[in-house]
């Protein structure tokens, strides 16, 4: 016969186990100093800024093919136990993504400003960003949240600029990170699987299952299925 105490302990342990499983559903990427491009989940747009000077707001730019023939950003961990990040431009690491009136804007790096700190949680992450060959997509299904406000970076179809809004699971708040050298290899047209739809590659989702090539599998989850250029 179970006592009330044993049932209570079992419930507590069950709650702990459930929490642990929930935490395992997302990952915090380690960019290892690699230059990246930040592309929307539907692969339509990428984060852009011009000119690269303090005070310039971030805006959307049509994603080229391949999606990041030019890497634009460095994403560095702050060193805290719970990973948080600073996002700087590749051309000048002293210019970082900040928040001004809920708009994402380039500003001079300032260690006292919490608005320059970001939390990044992804559905899938690869290791070895600085040396990964093939693939192109390093982290996918990512939300990018401002630490002090708890609001998420958002790029709505009808908006030109990136802004902060309440977090919710929608495409305008979902981003993928591409490493520069791998994107050029993995998305060359001659390397695309013939089953792929050339617009969004939706026909390939779920068709890759190569246990030796995590880059290929991550690519498939967002719709890229390279037959020879994936790995």
mmCIF file of C-alpha atoms in Angstrom:
data_model
loop_
_atom_site.group_PDB
_atom_site.id
_atom_site.type_symbol
_atom_site.label_atom_id
_atom_site.label_comp_id
_atom_site.label_asym_id
_atom_site.label_seq_id
_atom_site.Cartn_x
_atom_site.Cartn_y
_atom_site.Cartn_z
ATOM 1 C CA UNK A 1 0.000 0.000 0.000
ATOM 2 C CA UNK A 2 1.343 3.438 -0.893
ATOM 3 C CA UNK A 3 1.446 6.085 1.793
ATOM 4 C CA UNK A 4 0.506 9.707 1.209
ATOM 5 C CA UNK A 5 4.178 10.661 1.634
ATOM 6 C CA UNK A 6 5.363 8.225 -1.037
ATOM 7 C CA UNK A 7 2.733 9.477 -3.490
ATOM 8 C CA UNK A 8 3.791 13.073 -2.812
ATOM 9 C CA UNK A 9 7.470 12.252 -3.421
ATOM 10 C CA UNK A 10 6.600 10.432 -6.637
ATOM 11 C CA UNK A 11 4.672 13.457 -7.872
ATOM 12 C CA UNK A 12 7.580 15.773 -7.089
ATOM 13 C CA UNK A 13 10.035 13.508 -8.894
ATOM 14 C CA UNK A 14 7.668 13.258 -11.820
ATOM 15 C CA UNK A 15 7.507 17.047 -11.998
ATOM 16 C CA UNK A 16 11.295 17.319 -11.971
ATOM 17 C CA UNK A 17 11.589 14.743 -14.728
ATOM 18 C CA UNK A 18 9.016 16.560 -16.841
ATOM 19 C CA UNK A 19 10.866 19.839 -16.404
ATOM 20 C CA UNK A 20 14.143 18.243 -17.467
ATOM 21 C CA UNK A 21 12.572 16.849 -20.615
ATOM 22 C CA UNK A 22 11.053 20.215 -21.468
ATOM 23 C CA UNK A 23 14.430 21.899 -21.174
ATOM 24 C CA UNK A 24 15.946 19.392 -23.573
ATOM 25 C CA UNK A 25 13.577 20.486 -26.340
ATOM 26 C CA UNK A 26 15.757 23.513 -27.168
ATOM 27 C CA UNK A 27 19.490 24.133 -27.453
ATOM 28 C CA UNK A 28 21.838 27.099 -27.084
ATOM 29 C CA UNK A 29 24.252 27.240 -30.053
ATOM 30 C CA UNK A 30 28.010 27.721 -29.681
ATOM 31 C CA UNK A 31 29.143 29.755 -32.684
ATOM 32 C CA UNK A 32 32.889 29.317 -31.968
ATOM 33 C CA UNK A 33 33.718 32.659 -33.552
ATOM 34 C CA UNK A 34 32.293 31.715 -36.949
ATOM 35 C CA UNK A 35 30.736 34.438 -39.061
ATOM 36 C CA UNK A 36 27.034 33.864 -39.680
ATOM 37 C CA UNK A 37 24.054 35.208 -41.534
ATOM 38 C CA UNK A 38 20.701 35.297 -39.738
ATOM 39 C CA UNK A 39 17.915 34.170 -42.076
ATOM 40 C CA UNK A 40 14.173 33.967 -41.463
ATOM 41 C CA UNK A 41 12.707 30.507 -41.004
ATOM 42 C CA UNK A 42 10.995 30.627 -44.410
ATOM 43 C CA UNK A 43 14.352 31.572 -46.005
ATOM 44 C CA UNK A 44 12.823 34.718 -47.523
ATOM 45 C CA UNK A 45 14.785 37.420 -45.685
ATOM 46 C CA UNK A 46 17.957 37.984 -43.674
ATOM 47 C CA UNK A 47 19.117 40.498 -41.082
ATOM 48 C CA UNK A 48 20.837 43.420 -42.760
ATOM 49 C CA UNK A 49 22.168 46.853 -41.863
ATOM 50 C CA UNK A 50 23.417 49.688 -44.054
ATOM 51 C CA UNK A 51 25.406 51.773 -43.463
ATOM 52 C CA UNK A 52 27.346 49.895 -40.777
ATOM 53 C CA UNK A 53 27.512 52.779 -38.310
ATOM 54 C CA UNK A 54 26.097 53.404 -34.842
ATOM 55 C CA UNK A 55 22.472 54.471 -34.873
ATOM 56 C CA UNK A 56 21.488 52.488 -37.984
ATOM 57 C CA UNK A 57 18.348 50.343 -37.558
ATOM 58 C CA UNK A 58 18.413 46.709 -38.664
ATOM 59 C CA UNK A 59 16.173 45.884 -41.605
ATOM 60 C CA UNK A 60 15.257 42.931 -43.759
ATOM 61 C CA UNK A 61 17.080 42.114 -46.943
ATOM 62 C CA UNK A 62 16.009 39.586 -49.547
ATOM 63 C CA UNK A 63 17.967 36.383 -48.898
ATOM 64 C CA UNK A 64 20.327 35.640 -51.822
ATOM 65 C CA UNK A 65 21.045 32.181 -53.187
ATOM 66 C CA UNK A 66 22.914 30.714 -51.404
ATOM 67 C CA UNK A 67 21.356 32.255 -48.319
ATOM 68 C CA UNK A 68 24.562 33.702 -46.921
ATOM 69 C CA UNK A 69 27.129 34.170 -49.614
ATOM 70 C CA UNK A 70 28.328 36.967 -47.310
ATOM 71 C CA UNK A 71 28.385 36.487 -43.530
ATOM 72 C CA UNK A 72 27.327 39.610 -41.655
ATOM 73 C CA UNK A 73 27.420 38.837 -37.929
ATOM 74 C CA UNK A 74 29.474 37.454 -35.062
ATOM 75 C CA UNK A 75 27.438 35.962 -32.212
ATOM 76 C CA UNK A 76 29.456 35.605 -29.013
ATOM 77 C CA UNK A 77 28.510 34.097 -25.670
ATOM 78 C CA UNK A 78 28.786 36.385 -22.659
ATOM 79 C CA UNK A 79 30.251 33.601 -20.497
ATOM 80 C CA UNK A 80 27.314 33.219 -18.109
ATOM 81 C CA UNK A 81 26.162 29.779 -16.946
ATOM 82 C CA UNK A 82 22.845 30.238 -18.744
ATOM 83 C CA UNK A 83 24.079 31.158 -22.234
ATOM 84 C CA UNK A 84 23.406 34.682 -23.401
ATOM 85 C CA UNK A 85 24.901 36.432 -26.400
ATOM 86 C CA UNK A 86 26.142 39.657 -27.962
ATOM 87 C CA UNK A 87 25.553 40.100 -31.709
ATOM 88 C CA UNK A 88 28.151 42.263 -33.478
ATOM 89 C CA UNK A 89 28.861 43.135 -37.094
ATOM 90 C CA UNK A 90 31.683 41.254 -38.799
ATOM 91 C CA UNK A 91 33.179 44.458 -40.157
ATOM 92 C CA UNK A 92 33.363 46.077 -36.696
ATOM 93 C CA UNK A 93 33.003 44.005 -33.515
ATOM 94 C CA UNK A 94 32.518 47.199 -31.490
ATOM 95 C CA UNK A 95 29.157 47.729 -33.189
ATOM 96 C CA UNK A 96 26.501 45.474 -31.662
ATOM 97 C CA UNK A 97 22.771 44.918 -31.932
ATOM 98 C CA UNK A 98 20.992 47.037 -29.326
ATOM 99 C CA UNK A 99 17.383 48.088 -28.730
ATOM 100 C CA UNK A 100 16.131 51.657 -29.143
ATOM 101 C CA UNK A 101 12.385 52.239 -28.758
ATOM 102 C CA UNK A 102 11.755 48.522 -29.412
ATOM 103 C CA UNK A 103 13.674 48.643 -32.705
ATOM 104 C CA UNK A 104 16.876 46.639 -33.242
ATOM 105 C CA UNK A 105 19.637 49.157 -33.882
ATOM 106 C CA UNK A 106 23.435 49.158 -34.181
ATOM 107 C CA UNK A 107 25.163 50.874 -31.269
ATOM 108 C CA UNK A 108 28.656 51.026 -29.784
ATOM 109 C CA UNK A 109 29.290 48.113 -27.438
ATOM 110 C CA UNK A 110 28.668 49.016 -23.799
ATOM 111 C CA UNK A 111 29.055 46.339 -21.113
ATOM 112 C CA UNK A 112 26.696 48.241 -18.808
ATOM 113 C CA UNK A 113 23.757 48.036 -21.240
ATOM 114 C CA UNK A 114 21.586 44.968 -20.735
ATOM 115 C CA UNK A 115 19.701 45.831 -23.927
ATOM 116 C CA UNK A 116 22.711 44.502 -25.859
ATOM 117 C CA UNK A 117 22.335 41.020 -24.323
ATOM 118 C CA UNK A 118 20.300 38.321 -26.077
ATOM 119 C CA UNK A 119 19.009 34.843 -25.281
ATOM 120 C CA UNK A 120 19.013 32.445 -28.248
ATOM 121 C CA UNK A 121 17.107 29.164 -28.076
ATOM 122 C CA UNK A 122 16.983 26.842 -31.092
ATOM 123 C CA UNK A 123 15.232 23.608 -31.996
ATOM 124 C CA UNK A 124 18.414 22.134 -33.474
ATOM 125 C CA UNK A 125 22.107 23.055 -33.142
ATOM 126 C CA UNK A 126 25.275 21.664 -34.680
ATOM 127 C CA UNK A 127 28.688 21.507 -33.023
ATOM 128 C CA UNK A 128 31.882 22.639 -34.699
ATOM 129 C CA UNK A 129 30.572 25.820 -36.317
ATOM 130 C CA UNK A 130 34.061 27.065 -37.129
ATOM 131 C CA UNK A 131 35.061 23.876 -38.950
ATOM 132 C CA UNK A 132 31.814 22.328 -40.225
ATOM 133 C CA UNK A 133 31.914 21.300 -43.862
ATOM 134 C CA UNK A 134 28.773 21.072 -45.917
ATOM 135 C CA UNK A 135 25.412 21.808 -44.384
ATOM 136 C CA UNK A 136 25.165 25.571 -44.336
ATOM 137 C CA UNK A 137 22.529 25.716 -41.611
ATOM 138 C CA UNK A 138 24.299 25.729 -38.248
ATOM 139 C CA UNK A 139 21.268 26.321 -35.992
ATOM 140 C CA UNK A 140 17.589 26.263 -36.940
ATOM 141 C CA UNK A 141 14.209 27.152 -35.469
ATOM 142 C CA UNK A 142 15.738 29.825 -33.226
ATOM 143 C CA UNK A 143 14.076 32.512 -31.147
ATOM 144 C CA UNK A 144 16.143 35.594 -30.263
ATOM 145 C CA UNK A 145 14.969 37.235 -27.046
ATOM 146 C CA UNK A 146 16.036 40.508 -25.446
ATOM 147 C CA UNK A 147 17.161 39.659 -21.905
ATOM 148 C CA UNK A 148 15.912 42.728 -19.992
ATOM 149 C CA UNK A 149 12.496 42.983 -21.660
ATOM 150 C CA UNK A 150 11.754 39.333 -22.432
ATOM 151 C CA UNK A 151 10.495 40.400 -25.876
ATOM 152 C CA UNK A 152 11.491 38.614 -29.081
ATOM 153 C CA UNK A 153 13.157 39.870 -32.254
ATOM 154 C CA UNK A 154 10.473 39.994 -34.939
ATOM 155 C CA UNK A 155 10.544 40.519 -38.692
ATOM 156 C CA UNK A 156 6.979 40.794 -39.951
ATOM 157 C CA UNK A 157 6.284 40.495 -43.662
ATOM 158 C CA UNK A 158 4.734 43.953 -43.752
ATOM 159 C CA UNK A 159 7.574 45.651 -41.882
ATOM 160 C CA UNK A 160 10.940 46.782 -43.210
ATOM 161 C CA UNK A 161 12.693 46.889 -39.849
ATOM 162 C CA UNK A 162 13.387 44.409 -37.052
ATOM 163 C CA UNK A 163 11.585 45.129 -33.807
ATOM 164 C CA UNK A 164 10.750 43.606 -30.434
ATOM 165 C CA UNK A 165 7.280 42.187 -29.818
ATOM 166 C CA UNK A 166 5.685 39.731 -27.402
ATOM 167 C CA UNK A 167 7.109 36.249 -27.905
ATOM 168 C CA UNK A 168 4.906 33.641 -29.555
ATOM 169 C CA UNK A 169 5.559 30.623 -31.812
ATOM 170 C CA UNK A 170 5.147 32.249 -35.210
ATOM 171 C CA UNK A 171 7.304 32.423 -38.299
ATOM 172 C CA UNK A 172 8.139 36.109 -37.933
ATOM 173 C CA UNK A 173 10.106 35.251 -34.776
ATOM 174 C CA UNK A 174 11.854 32.125 -36.083
ATOM 175 C CA UNK A 175 15.380 32.405 -37.483
ATOM 176 C CA UNK A 176 18.146 30.141 -38.775
ATOM 177 C CA UNK A 177 21.887 30.747 -38.536
ATOM 178 C CA UNK A 178 24.060 29.953 -41.561
ATOM 179 C CA UNK A 179 27.842 29.661 -41.538
ATOM 180 C CA UNK A 180 29.354 31.420 -44.538
ATOM 181 C CA UNK A 181 31.634 28.820 -46.107
ATOM 182 C CA UNK A 182 29.192 25.947 -45.725
ATOM 183 C CA UNK A 183 26.185 27.722 -47.227
ATOM 184 C CA UNK A 184 27.987 28.243 -50.507
ATOM 185 C CA UNK A 185 28.775 24.524 -50.793
ATOM 186 C CA UNK A 186 25.520 23.017 -49.634
ATOM 187 C CA UNK A 187 23.104 25.026 -51.745
ATOM 188 C CA UNK A 188 24.773 25.028 -55.137
ATOM 189 C CA UNK A 189 21.979 24.235 -57.648
ATOM 190 C CA UNK A 190 23.820 21.212 -59.064
ATOM 191 C CA UNK A 191 23.932 19.682 -55.584
ATOM 192 C CA UNK A 192 20.225 19.900 -54.862
ATOM 193 C CA UNK A 193 18.301 16.662 -54.715
ATOM 194 C CA UNK A 194 15.969 16.328 -57.719
ATOM 195 C CA UNK A 195 13.070 15.778 -55.326
ATOM 196 C CA UNK A 196 13.460 19.305 -53.964
ATOM 197 C CA UNK A 197 11.109 22.124 -54.733
ATOM 198 C CA UNK A 198 13.356 24.944 -55.962
ATOM 199 C CA UNK A 199 11.335 27.646 -54.215
ATOM 200 C CA UNK A 200 11.065 26.400 -50.645
ATOM 201 C CA UNK A 201 12.329 22.807 -50.969
ATOM 202 C CA UNK A 202 9.210 21.622 -49.166
ATOM 203 C CA UNK A 203 9.209 18.305 -51.012
ATOM 204 C CA UNK A 204 12.383 17.292 -49.193
ATOM 205 C CA UNK A 205 11.315 17.848 -45.605
ATOM 206 C CA UNK A 206 11.895 14.659 -43.654
ATOM 207 C CA UNK A 207 13.517 12.727 -46.494
ATOM 208 C CA UNK A 208 17.091 12.961 -45.200
ATOM 209 C CA UNK A 209 18.105 10.523 -42.510
ATOM 210 C CA UNK A 210 21.875 10.264 -42.528
ATOM 211 C CA UNK A 211 23.190 9.450 -39.017
ATOM 212 C CA UNK A 212 26.735 10.388 -40.052
ATOM 213 C CA UNK A 213 25.717 13.825 -41.262
ATOM 214 C CA UNK A 214 23.892 15.968 -38.678
ATOM 215 C CA UNK A 215 24.268 18.973 -40.982
ATOM 216 C CA UNK A 216 22.188 17.190 -43.605
ATOM 217 C CA UNK A 217 19.492 16.318 -41.113
ATOM 218 C CA UNK A 218 19.267 19.869 -39.761
ATOM 219 C CA UNK A 219 19.042 21.141 -43.319
ATOM 220 C CA UNK A 220 16.111 18.869 -44.012
ATOM 221 C CA UNK A 221 14.133 20.155 -41.083
ATOM 222 C CA UNK A 222 14.018 23.593 -42.661
ATOM 223 C CA UNK A 223 13.516 22.278 -46.159
ATOM 224 C CA UNK A 224 16.984 21.986 -47.727
ATOM 225 C CA UNK A 225 17.867 18.561 -49.053
ATOM 226 C CA UNK A 226 21.255 18.403 -50.758
ATOM 227 C CA UNK A 227 22.046 15.023 -52.265
ATOM 228 C CA UNK A 228 25.793 15.471 -52.770
ATOM 229 C CA UNK A 229 26.561 18.896 -51.391
ATOM 230 C CA UNK A 230 24.898 18.404 -48.036
ATOM 231 C CA UNK A 231 27.714 16.557 -46.275
#
